[in-house]
Amino acid sequence: MNTDWSVIVTFMPQLLKGAQMTIFITVVGLCGGMLVGAIAGLMRAYGNWLLNYTAMVYIEIIRGTPIVVQVMFLYFALPVLASIRIDPLTAAMIAIVINAGAYIAEIVRGSLQSISRGLSEAGLALGLPRWKVLVYIVGPLAFRRLIPPLGNQFIISLKDTSLFIVIGVSELTRTGQEIMAANFRAVEIWSAIAVMYLIMTGSLTLLLRFIERRMKIL
């Protein structure tokens, strides 16, 4: 089979546009996911039984179903059940938010509960309110411990955007499929897409390692 790698240069502007959409969905989705995950993680770690149970139900439902099923539900089933129709891009971003939020919640819970209870008790004994103990004592230490698993979740969420091809979102994978369908250069196009994903995940990994080194507890 003959290959023509020059087609990559020809279609690079379209691939870059798809990569920009991938990054946009990932960034917006993870910002929302971190907020949802932080709240749900705090509910699991410090909430009463009702808050704890509510967060646990959300986490188990989301972690127990594939993200592709979740985005299909948002895009196809939600209009039928609630008469709410959302566009593919919005559905993709919401799917990342709720999916990443569930996993981040468990990361937050585990990090908070890994901090020695003696530190919390010492802060309370000094007369600090519980929220100050969390913000100034437990929180900074827990944040350092959650960076590695949080980075892993970021990379997973970035790669999960490729699954949104099922609802027609013009991210990198969908763009590559459209290009390949027009010229049948599967080897060249999919190789370029694989390299672009490696560049994105590699850059994210380097950034997270830099942050981890800067915040390392000596």
Coordinates of C-alpha atoms in Angstrom, one line a residue:
M1 CA 0.0 0.0 0.0
N2 CA 1.3 3.4 -1.0
T3 CA 1.3 6.2 1.6
D4 CA 1.4 9.9 1.0
W5 CA 2.3 11.7 4.2
S6 CA 2.0 15.1 2.5
V7 CA -1.8 14.8 2.9
I8 CA -1.2 15.5 6.6
V9 CA 0.2 19.0 5.7
T10 CA -2.8 19.6 3.5
F11 CA -5.4 18.8 6.1
M12 CA -3.5 20.1 9.1
P13 CA -5.6 23.2 9.5
Q14 CA -8.7 21.1 9.8
L15 CA -7.0 18.7 12.3
L16 CA -5.8 21.7 14.4
K17 CA -9.3 23.1 14.5
G18 CA -10.6 19.7 15.7
A19 CA -7.8 19.6 18.3
Q20 CA -8.9 23.1 19.5
M21 CA -12.4 21.8 19.9
T22 CA -11.1 18.8 21.9
I23 CA -9.1 21.1 24.2
F24 CA -12.1 23.5 24.6
I25 CA -14.5 20.7 25.6
T26 CA -11.9 19.2 28.0
V27 CA -11.1 22.5 29.7
V28 CA -14.7 23.6 30.2
G29 CA -15.8 20.1 31.2
L30 CA -12.9 19.7 33.8
C31 CA -13.5 23.1 35.3
G32 CA -17.1 22.1 35.9
G33 CA -16.1 18.6 36.9
M34 CA -13.6 19.9 39.5
L35 CA -16.3 22.1 41.1
V36 CA -18.8 19.2 41.1
G37 CA -16.2 16.8 42.4
A38 CA -15.0 19.1 45.2
I39 CA -18.6 19.6 46.4
A40 CA -19.4 15.9 46.2
G41 CA -16.1 14.9 47.8
L42 CA -16.7 17.3 50.7
M43 CA -20.2 15.8 51.1
R44 CA -18.7 12.3 51.2
A45 CA -16.0 13.3 53.7
Y46 CA -17.7 15.7 56.0
G47 CA -21.4 15.7 55.2
N48 CA -24.2 14.2 57.4
W49 CA -25.8 10.9 56.4
L50 CA -28.2 12.5 53.9
L51 CA -25.4 14.5 52.1
N52 CA -23.1 11.5 52.2
Y53 CA -25.8 9.2 50.7
T54 CA -26.8 11.7 48.0
A55 CA -23.2 12.1 46.9
M56 CA -22.6 8.3 47.0
V57 CA -25.6 7.6 44.8
Y58 CA -24.5 10.2 42.2
I59 CA -20.9 8.8 42.2
E60 CA -22.0 5.1 41.9
I61 CA -24.5 5.8 39.1
I62 CA -21.9 7.8 37.0
R63 CA -19.0 5.5 37.7
G64 CA -21.2 2.5 36.9
T65 CA -22.2 3.7 33.4
P66 CA -20.0 4.4 30.4
I67 CA -19.5 8.1 29.4
V68 CA -20.8 7.3 25.9
V69 CA -24.1 6.1 27.4
Q70 CA -24.3 9.3 29.5
V71 CA -23.8 11.6 26.5
M72 CA -26.3 9.6 24.4
F73 CA -28.8 9.9 27.3
L74 CA -28.3 13.7 27.5
Y75 CA -28.6 14.2 23.7
F76 CA -31.3 11.7 22.8
A77 CA -33.2 10.7 25.9
L78 CA -33.4 14.0 27.8
P79 CA -35.5 15.7 25.1
V80 CA -38.1 12.8 25.4
L81 CA -38.1 12.7 29.2
A82 CA -38.0 16.4 30.0
S83 CA -38.6 18.2 26.7
I84 CA -35.1 19.7 27.0
R85 CA -33.1 19.7 23.8
I86 CA -29.4 20.6 23.9
D87 CA -26.9 20.9 21.1
P88 CA -24.1 18.3 20.7
L89 CA -21.4 20.6 22.1
T90 CA -23.3 21.4 25.2
A91 CA -24.1 17.7 25.7
A92 CA -20.5 16.8 25.4
M93 CA -19.4 19.4 27.9
I94 CA -22.1 18.4 30.4
A95 CA -21.1 14.7 30.0
I96 CA -17.5 15.6 30.9
V97 CA -18.6 17.6 33.9
I98 CA -20.8 14.9 35.4
N99 CA -18.4 12.0 34.5
A100 CA -15.2 13.7 35.7
G101 CA -17.0 15.1 38.7
A102 CA -17.8 11.6 40.0
Y103 CA -14.3 10.4 39.8
I104 CA -12.8 13.6 41.1
A105 CA -15.2 13.4 44.1
E106 CA -13.6 10.1 45.2
I107 CA -10.1 11.6 44.7
V108 CA -11.1 14.5 46.9
R109 CA -12.6 12.3 49.5
G110 CA -9.6 10.0 49.6
S111 CA -7.2 12.9 49.8
L112 CA -9.1 14.6 52.7
Q113 CA -9.4 11.4 54.7
S114 CA -5.8 10.6 54.2
I115 CA -4.7 13.5 56.3
S116 CA -4.1 12.7 60.0
R117 CA -7.1 13.4 62.2
G118 CA -4.6 14.8 64.8
L119 CA -4.0 17.9 62.6
S120 CA -7.8 18.6 62.5
E121 CA -8.1 18.1 66.2
A122 CA -5.1 20.4 66.9
G123 CA -6.7 23.1 64.8
L124 CA -10.0 22.8 66.6
A125 CA -8.2 22.8 70.0
L126 CA -6.6 26.2 69.0
G127 CA -10.1 27.6 68.6
L128 CA -10.3 27.6 64.8
P129 CA -13.7 27.0 63.3
R130 CA -14.0 23.8 61.3
W131 CA -14.0 25.6 57.9
K132 CA -10.7 27.3 58.7
V133 CA -9.2 24.0 59.7
L134 CA -10.3 22.6 56.4
V135 CA -9.1 25.6 54.3
Y136 CA -5.8 26.4 56.1
I137 CA -4.6 23.0 57.5
V138 CA -6.2 20.0 55.9
G139 CA -6.9 21.5 52.5
P140 CA -3.4 22.4 51.4
L141 CA -2.0 19.0 52.5
A142 CA -4.8 17.2 50.8
F143 CA -4.4 19.2 47.6
R144 CA -0.7 18.0 47.3
R145 CA -1.8 14.4 47.6
L146 CA -4.6 14.6 45.0
I147 CA -2.5 16.1 42.2
P148 CA -1.2 12.8 40.7
P149 CA -4.6 11.0 40.6
L150 CA -6.3 14.3 39.5
G151 CA -3.8 14.5 36.6
N152 CA -4.6 11.0 35.6
Q153 CA -8.3 11.9 35.5
F154 CA -7.6 15.0 33.4
I155 CA -5.8 12.8 30.8
I156 CA -8.7 10.2 30.8
S157 CA -11.2 13.0 30.3
L158 CA -9.2 14.5 27.4
K159 CA -9.2 11.1 25.6
D160 CA -12.9 10.5 26.4
T161 CA -13.8 13.5 24.1
S162 CA -13.1 11.2 21.2
L163 CA -16.3 9.2 22.1
F164 CA -18.4 12.3 21.4
I165 CA -18.1 11.3 17.7
V166 CA -21.4 9.4 18.3
I167 CA -23.3 12.7 18.6
G168 CA -21.5 14.5 15.8
V169 CA -19.3 16.9 17.8
S170 CA -16.5 18.2 15.6
E171 CA -13.6 17.3 17.8
L172 CA -10.4 15.8 16.6
T173 CA -11.5 12.2 16.0
R174 CA -14.7 13.3 14.2
T175 CA -12.7 15.7 12.0
G176 CA -10.2 12.9 11.2
Q177 CA -13.0 10.6 10.3
E178 CA -14.6 13.1 7.9
I179 CA -11.2 13.8 6.2
M180 CA -10.5 10.0 5.9
A181 CA -13.9 9.4 4.4
A182 CA -13.2 11.9 1.7
N183 CA -9.7 10.7 0.6
F184 CA -9.4 7.2 2.2
R185 CA -6.0 8.0 3.6
A186 CA -6.6 6.1 6.8
V187 CA -2.9 5.4 7.7
E188 CA -1.8 9.0 7.3
I189 CA -4.8 10.7 8.9
W190 CA -5.1 8.3 11.9
S191 CA -1.3 8.4 12.5
A192 CA -1.5 12.2 12.6
I193 CA -4.4 12.1 15.0
A194 CA -2.6 9.7 17.3
V195 CA 0.4 12.0 17.4
M196 CA -1.7 15.0 18.2
Y197 CA -3.4 13.2 21.1
L198 CA 0.1 12.2 22.3
I199 CA 1.2 15.8 22.2
M200 CA -1.8 17.0 24.1
T201 CA -1.6 14.3 26.8
G202 CA 2.2 14.6 27.0
S203 CA 2.0 18.4 27.5
L204 CA -0.6 17.9 30.2
T205 CA 1.6 15.3 31.9
L206 CA 4.6 17.6 31.9
L207 CA 2.5 20.5 33.3
L208 CA 1.1 18.3 36.1
R209 CA 4.6 17.0 37.0
F210 CA 5.9 20.5 37.2
I211 CA 3.1 21.5 39.6
E212 CA 3.7 18.3 41.6
R213 CA 7.4 19.1 42.0
R214 CA 6.7 22.7 43.0
M215 CA 4.2 21.6 45.7
K216 CA 6.1 18.6 47.0
I217 CA 6.1 18.3 50.7
L218 CA 9.8 18.2 51.9

